[in-house]
Each structure stands twice: as C-alpha cells, then as structure tokens.
Short mmCIF file of N, CA, C and O in Angstrom, two decimals:
data_model
loop_
_atom_site.label_atom_id
_atom_site.label_comp_id
_atom_site.label_asym_id
_atom_site.label_seq_id
_atom_site.Cartn_x
_atom_site.Cartn_y
_atom_site.Cartn_z
N MET A 1 9.39 -26.24 -1.85
CA MET A 1 8.91 -25.19 -0.97
C MET A 1 8.01 -24.27 -1.69
O MET A 1 8.31 -23.69 -2.69
N ASN A 2 6.76 -23.99 -1.07
CA ASN A 2 5.84 -23.00 -1.74
C ASN A 2 6.24 -21.58 -1.43
O ASN A 2 6.57 -21.16 -0.34
N GLU A 3 6.32 -20.85 -2.60
CA GLU A 3 6.66 -19.45 -2.55
C GLU A 3 5.43 -18.54 -2.24
O GLU A 3 4.25 -18.90 -2.72
N LEU A 4 5.48 -17.54 -1.39
CA LEU A 4 4.29 -16.81 -0.96
C LEU A 4 3.90 -15.94 -2.15
O LEU A 4 4.73 -15.46 -2.90
N PRO A 5 2.62 -15.70 -2.32
CA PRO A 5 2.16 -14.72 -3.37
C PRO A 5 2.61 -13.32 -3.18
O PRO A 5 2.84 -12.96 -2.06
N ASP A 6 2.79 -12.64 -4.22
CA ASP A 6 3.16 -11.23 -4.07
C ASP A 6 1.93 -10.40 -3.89
O ASP A 6 1.07 -10.34 -4.73
N TYR A 7 1.94 -9.71 -2.69
CA TYR A 7 0.74 -8.97 -2.46
C TYR A 7 1.01 -7.35 -2.66
O TYR A 7 0.18 -6.64 -2.39
N GLY A 8 2.19 -7.09 -3.07
CA GLY A 8 2.52 -5.70 -3.25
C GLY A 8 3.40 -5.28 -2.03
O GLY A 8 3.90 -6.09 -1.30
N ARG A 9 3.63 -3.97 -1.90
CA ARG A 9 4.46 -3.44 -0.83
C ARG A 9 4.04 -2.05 -0.48
O ARG A 9 3.36 -1.30 -1.27
N PHE A 10 4.47 -1.62 0.67
CA PHE A 10 4.32 -0.20 1.08
C PHE A 10 5.69 0.39 1.02
O PHE A 10 6.68 -0.13 1.45
N ASP A 11 5.72 1.63 0.58
CA ASP A 11 6.96 2.46 0.47
C ASP A 11 6.72 3.69 1.27
O ASP A 11 5.67 4.33 1.17
N ILE A 12 7.68 4.07 2.13
CA ILE A 12 7.64 5.33 2.87
C ILE A 12 8.18 6.42 1.94
O ILE A 12 9.33 6.29 1.51
N VAL A 13 7.36 7.39 1.71
CA VAL A 13 7.69 8.41 0.78
C VAL A 13 7.79 9.82 1.52
O VAL A 13 7.52 10.87 1.04
N LEU A 14 8.30 9.74 2.75
CA LEU A 14 8.44 10.88 3.59
C LEU A 14 9.42 11.93 2.97
O LEU A 14 9.06 13.09 3.04
N GLU A 15 10.46 11.49 2.46
CA GLU A 15 11.34 12.58 1.82
C GLU A 15 10.73 13.34 0.71
O GLU A 15 10.90 14.45 0.66
N GLU A 16 9.92 12.59 -0.06
CA GLU A 16 9.29 13.34 -1.21
C GLU A 16 8.29 14.34 -0.51
O GLU A 16 8.17 15.50 -1.09
N TYR A 17 7.62 13.92 0.52
CA TYR A 17 6.64 14.90 1.21
C TYR A 17 7.45 16.04 1.71
O TYR A 17 6.90 17.22 1.60
N LEU A 18 8.51 15.82 2.41
CA LEU A 18 9.34 16.97 2.93
C LEU A 18 9.72 17.94 1.87
O LEU A 18 9.73 19.15 2.13
N ILE A 19 10.25 17.50 0.69
CA ILE A 19 10.74 18.32 -0.31
C ILE A 19 9.59 19.10 -0.85
O ILE A 19 9.63 20.34 -1.06
N ALA A 20 8.53 18.42 -1.13
CA ALA A 20 7.34 19.07 -1.76
C ALA A 20 6.79 20.14 -0.84
O ALA A 20 6.23 21.17 -1.37
N ASN A 21 6.87 19.93 0.47
CA ASN A 21 6.29 20.90 1.40
C ASN A 21 7.31 21.75 2.12
O ASN A 21 7.03 22.56 3.11
N LYS A 22 8.54 21.68 1.55
CA LYS A 22 9.70 22.60 2.04
C LYS A 22 9.83 22.55 3.51
O LYS A 22 9.88 23.57 4.21
N VAL A 23 9.87 21.35 4.09
CA VAL A 23 10.09 21.14 5.53
C VAL A 23 11.53 20.41 5.56
O VAL A 23 11.82 19.43 4.93
N SER A 24 12.36 20.97 6.43
CA SER A 24 13.70 20.35 6.61
C SER A 24 13.66 19.22 7.60
O SER A 24 12.80 19.09 8.45
N LYS A 25 14.55 18.30 7.41
CA LYS A 25 14.64 17.08 8.29
C LYS A 25 14.87 17.55 9.77
O LYS A 25 14.46 16.99 10.62
N ASN A 26 15.68 18.59 9.91
CA ASN A 26 15.98 19.15 11.23
C ASN A 26 14.81 19.63 11.90
O ASN A 26 14.51 19.31 13.10
N GLN A 27 13.97 20.35 11.23
CA GLN A 27 12.66 20.85 11.73
C GLN A 27 11.85 19.65 12.13
O GLN A 27 11.16 19.64 13.28
N LEU A 28 11.66 18.65 11.35
CA LEU A 28 10.75 17.59 11.61
C LEU A 28 11.28 16.70 12.74
O LEU A 28 10.53 16.35 13.66
N ALA A 29 12.61 16.53 12.76
CA ALA A 29 13.25 15.76 13.90
C ALA A 29 12.97 16.30 15.27
O ALA A 29 12.58 15.68 16.21
N ALA A 30 13.09 17.72 15.28
CA ALA A 30 12.80 18.45 16.56
C ALA A 30 11.34 18.39 16.89
O ALA A 30 11.02 18.12 18.11
N LYS A 31 10.54 18.65 16.00
CA LYS A 31 9.09 18.71 16.19
C LYS A 31 8.45 17.31 16.58
O LYS A 31 7.53 17.21 17.39
N ALA A 32 8.97 16.23 16.01
CA ALA A 32 8.48 14.88 16.18
C ALA A 32 9.22 14.11 17.22
O ALA A 32 9.01 13.06 17.51
N ASN A 33 10.25 14.78 17.85
CA ASN A 33 11.16 14.25 18.84
C ASN A 33 11.75 12.88 18.35
O ASN A 33 11.65 11.83 18.99
N LEU A 34 12.43 13.06 17.26
CA LEU A 34 13.12 11.93 16.65
C LEU A 34 14.63 12.18 16.59
O LEU A 34 15.08 13.32 16.36
N GLN A 35 15.38 11.01 16.59
CA GLN A 35 16.82 11.19 16.34
C GLN A 35 16.96 11.36 14.79
O GLN A 35 16.20 10.76 14.03
N ARG A 36 17.99 12.10 14.41
CA ARG A 36 18.23 12.36 13.02
C ARG A 36 18.49 11.04 12.25
O ARG A 36 18.01 10.88 11.16
N THR A 37 19.21 10.11 12.84
CA THR A 37 19.49 8.81 12.13
C THR A 37 18.23 8.01 11.99
O THR A 37 18.03 7.40 10.93
N GLN A 38 17.32 8.07 12.92
CA GLN A 38 15.97 7.42 12.87
C GLN A 38 15.28 8.08 11.65
O GLN A 38 14.60 7.30 10.83
N LEU A 39 15.11 9.41 11.63
CA LEU A 39 14.33 9.98 10.64
C LEU A 39 14.98 9.77 9.23
O LEU A 39 14.22 9.57 8.31
N ASN A 40 16.31 9.73 9.07
CA ASN A 40 16.97 9.44 7.82
C ASN A 40 16.52 8.01 7.31
O ASN A 40 16.30 7.81 6.21
N SER A 41 16.42 6.95 8.31
CA SER A 41 16.00 5.70 7.83
C SER A 41 14.57 5.71 7.23
O SER A 41 14.31 5.03 6.28
N TYR A 42 13.64 6.49 7.94
CA TYR A 42 12.37 6.58 7.39
C TYR A 42 12.38 7.36 6.00
O TYR A 42 11.64 6.96 5.12
N CYS A 43 13.16 8.42 5.85
CA CYS A 43 13.24 9.15 4.63
C CYS A 43 13.84 8.27 3.53
O CYS A 43 13.47 8.46 2.34
N LYS A 44 14.67 7.42 3.77
CA LYS A 44 15.27 6.62 2.70
C LYS A 44 14.55 5.29 2.48
O LYS A 44 14.94 4.40 1.77
N ASN A 45 13.33 5.11 3.16
CA ASN A 45 12.56 3.98 3.12
C ASN A 45 13.34 2.69 3.44
O ASN A 45 13.25 1.66 2.81
N ASN A 46 14.15 2.86 4.44
CA ASN A 46 15.02 1.79 5.00
C ASN A 46 14.54 1.26 6.24
O ASN A 46 15.25 1.07 7.22
N ILE A 47 13.19 0.93 6.34
CA ILE A 47 12.62 0.49 7.59
C ILE A 47 11.95 -0.81 7.31
O ILE A 47 11.04 -0.91 6.29
N LYS A 48 12.27 -1.87 8.05
CA LYS A 48 11.68 -3.23 7.72
C LYS A 48 10.36 -3.35 8.59
O LYS A 48 9.38 -3.94 8.12
N ARG A 49 10.31 -2.79 9.72
CA ARG A 49 9.12 -2.81 10.62
C ARG A 49 8.89 -1.40 11.22
O ARG A 49 9.35 -0.95 12.18
N PRO A 50 7.99 -0.68 10.44
CA PRO A 50 7.72 0.72 10.90
C PRO A 50 7.12 0.84 12.30
O PRO A 50 6.29 -0.07 12.52
N ASP A 51 7.56 1.66 13.05
CA ASP A 51 6.93 1.92 14.40
C ASP A 51 5.71 2.86 14.26
O ASP A 51 5.88 3.96 13.79
N LEU A 52 4.63 2.33 14.65
CA LEU A 52 3.37 3.17 14.54
C LEU A 52 3.46 4.42 15.40
O LEU A 52 2.86 5.43 14.95
N ASP A 53 4.07 4.38 16.49
CA ASP A 53 4.23 5.66 17.31
C ASP A 53 5.08 6.63 16.56
O ASP A 53 4.72 7.83 16.64
N VAL A 54 6.17 6.26 16.01
CA VAL A 54 6.90 7.13 15.14
C VAL A 54 6.12 7.75 14.04
O VAL A 54 6.16 8.96 13.79
N LEU A 55 5.36 6.91 13.31
CA LEU A 55 4.63 7.42 12.18
C LEU A 55 3.56 8.36 12.70
O LEU A 55 3.28 9.43 12.04
N ALA A 56 2.92 8.13 13.88
CA ALA A 56 1.93 9.05 14.37
C ALA A 56 2.64 10.39 14.77
O ALA A 56 1.99 11.45 14.50
N ARG A 57 3.79 10.37 15.40
CA ARG A 57 4.54 11.59 15.66
C ARG A 57 4.85 12.41 14.44
O ARG A 57 4.78 13.62 14.41
N ILE A 58 5.28 11.71 13.32
CA ILE A 58 5.63 12.31 12.11
C ILE A 58 4.25 13.00 11.61
O ILE A 58 4.40 14.14 11.13
N CYS A 59 3.26 12.23 11.53
CA CYS A 59 2.02 12.76 10.94
C CYS A 59 1.50 13.95 11.65
O CYS A 59 1.08 15.00 11.16
N HIS A 60 1.60 13.86 13.11
CA HIS A 60 1.13 14.97 13.95
C HIS A 60 1.99 16.26 13.77
O HIS A 60 1.52 17.37 13.58
N ALA A 61 3.33 16.00 13.59
CA ALA A 61 4.22 17.10 13.44
C ALA A 61 4.05 17.73 12.10
O ALA A 61 4.25 19.04 11.93
N LEU A 62 3.76 17.00 11.07
CA LEU A 62 3.58 17.58 9.75
C LEU A 62 2.09 18.00 9.49
O LEU A 62 1.84 18.60 8.43
N GLY A 63 1.23 17.67 10.38
CA GLY A 63 -0.21 17.85 9.94
C GLY A 63 -0.74 17.17 8.80
O GLY A 63 -1.52 17.80 8.05
N CYS A 64 -0.24 15.91 8.60
CA CYS A 64 -0.62 15.14 7.48
C CYS A 64 -1.29 13.87 7.78
O CYS A 64 -1.35 13.49 9.00
N ASP A 65 -1.79 13.21 6.80
CA ASP A 65 -2.36 11.75 7.02
C ASP A 65 -1.32 10.84 6.63
O ASP A 65 -0.25 11.03 5.91
N LEU A 66 -1.40 9.57 7.17
CA LEU A 66 -0.51 8.50 6.80
C LEU A 66 -0.39 8.29 5.35
O LEU A 66 0.80 7.96 4.91
N THR A 67 -1.43 8.39 4.68
CA THR A 67 -1.45 8.22 3.22
C THR A 67 -0.58 9.25 2.42
O THR A 67 -0.24 9.04 1.37
N ASP A 68 -0.22 10.37 3.14
CA ASP A 68 0.55 11.27 2.56
C ASP A 68 2.07 10.93 2.62
O ASP A 68 2.83 11.42 1.80
N ILE A 69 2.43 10.01 3.43
CA ILE A 69 3.86 9.68 3.58
C ILE A 69 4.18 8.14 3.40
O ILE A 69 5.22 7.71 3.32
N ILE A 70 3.06 7.42 3.18
CA ILE A 70 3.16 5.95 2.76
C ILE A 70 2.36 5.71 1.58
O ILE A 70 1.30 6.10 1.39
N ARG A 71 3.01 4.94 0.65
CA ARG A 71 2.33 4.55 -0.64
C ARG A 71 2.34 3.10 -0.83
O ARG A 71 3.33 2.39 -0.65
N TYR A 72 1.25 2.53 -1.23
CA TYR A 72 1.06 1.18 -1.51
C TYR A 72 1.24 0.91 -3.04
O TYR A 72 0.85 1.61 -3.85
N THR A 73 2.13 -0.02 -3.34
CA THR A 73 2.46 -0.35 -4.68
C THR A 73 1.94 -1.74 -4.92
O THR A 73 2.37 -2.66 -4.16
N SER A 74 1.01 -1.92 -5.85
CA SER A 74 0.42 -3.28 -6.08
C SER A 74 1.43 -4.16 -6.80
O SER A 74 2.37 -3.61 -7.45
N PRO A 75 1.18 -5.45 -6.87
CA PRO A 75 2.17 -6.42 -7.46
C PRO A 75 2.37 -6.19 -8.91
O PRO A 75 3.42 -6.34 -9.39
N GLY A 76 1.29 -5.71 -9.60
CA GLY A 76 1.44 -5.52 -10.99
C GLY A 76 2.01 -4.17 -11.36
O GLY A 76 2.27 -3.86 -12.57
N ASN A 77 2.37 -3.26 -10.37
CA ASN A 77 2.83 -1.97 -10.60
C ASN A 77 4.13 -1.69 -9.86
O ASN A 77 4.24 -1.10 -8.90
N ARG A 78 5.20 -2.32 -10.50
CA ARG A 78 6.52 -2.35 -9.80
C ARG A 78 7.41 -1.13 -10.33
O ARG A 78 8.56 -1.04 -9.97
N ASN A 79 6.85 -0.15 -11.03
CA ASN A 79 7.72 0.94 -11.45
C ASN A 79 7.74 2.11 -10.44
O ASN A 79 8.40 3.03 -10.62
N GLY A 80 7.03 1.94 -9.24
CA GLY A 80 7.28 2.88 -8.17
C GLY A 80 6.21 3.97 -8.22
O GLY A 80 6.28 4.87 -7.39
N ASP A 81 5.37 4.05 -9.14
CA ASP A 81 4.40 5.11 -9.29
C ASP A 81 3.31 4.85 -8.30
O ASP A 81 2.56 5.87 -8.00
N GLY A 82 3.12 3.68 -7.71
CA GLY A 82 2.05 3.50 -6.77
C GLY A 82 0.68 3.26 -7.51
O GLY A 82 0.48 3.61 -8.53
N ASP A 83 -0.09 2.52 -6.66
CA ASP A 83 -1.39 2.24 -7.14
C ASP A 83 -2.27 2.01 -5.85
O ASP A 83 -2.03 1.08 -5.15
N ASN A 84 -3.08 2.92 -5.55
CA ASN A 84 -3.91 2.96 -4.35
C ASN A 84 -5.14 2.34 -4.49
O ASN A 84 -6.13 2.56 -3.63
N GLY A 85 -5.49 1.59 -5.46
CA GLY A 85 -6.78 0.92 -5.58
C GLY A 85 -6.68 -0.27 -6.38
O GLY A 85 -7.17 -1.05 -6.80
#
C-alpha cells in the first residue's frame, strides 16, 4: 500500500496567543459565544477538523488574523517552531 507524502501540518496555537495577549479563556468564550469545553479543545490543539465558523468567531473576538492563531509546520521542521514559507 502506498503511503501518502508528508505535506506538513497545521497547529492551533490559540493558547499561546491568549497568554501573550493576556486574554482569559472565560473572556474569549463569552465574546466568541463558545462553550468552554469547545474552546479548551482549540487551545490544546485537539481538533481534527476545525470549524471555520468557530475560527472566524475567535478571530473576530480577538481582533486577530487566522495566521495569529494557526501555524503551519513544514515536513522538514518537526520541532514545532513552525515554518511559514
């Protein structure tokens, strides 16, 4: 069976963003109309199929871009530092 090539991955780095910008999960959950358990899954990067509506609400509530809370990691860069180009 042929194995698929490794194209890299996307990581949700929402929790890092919240810490850096001193925003509490409770504040974001209320402002983005999210359940706390749902928000925790995004903060822990424990989402297999991200919901674009949820990501839009998070970005709107935080006044940020999607690239502020999601990081692309290329196949050759698996140490988690990310590589956006």
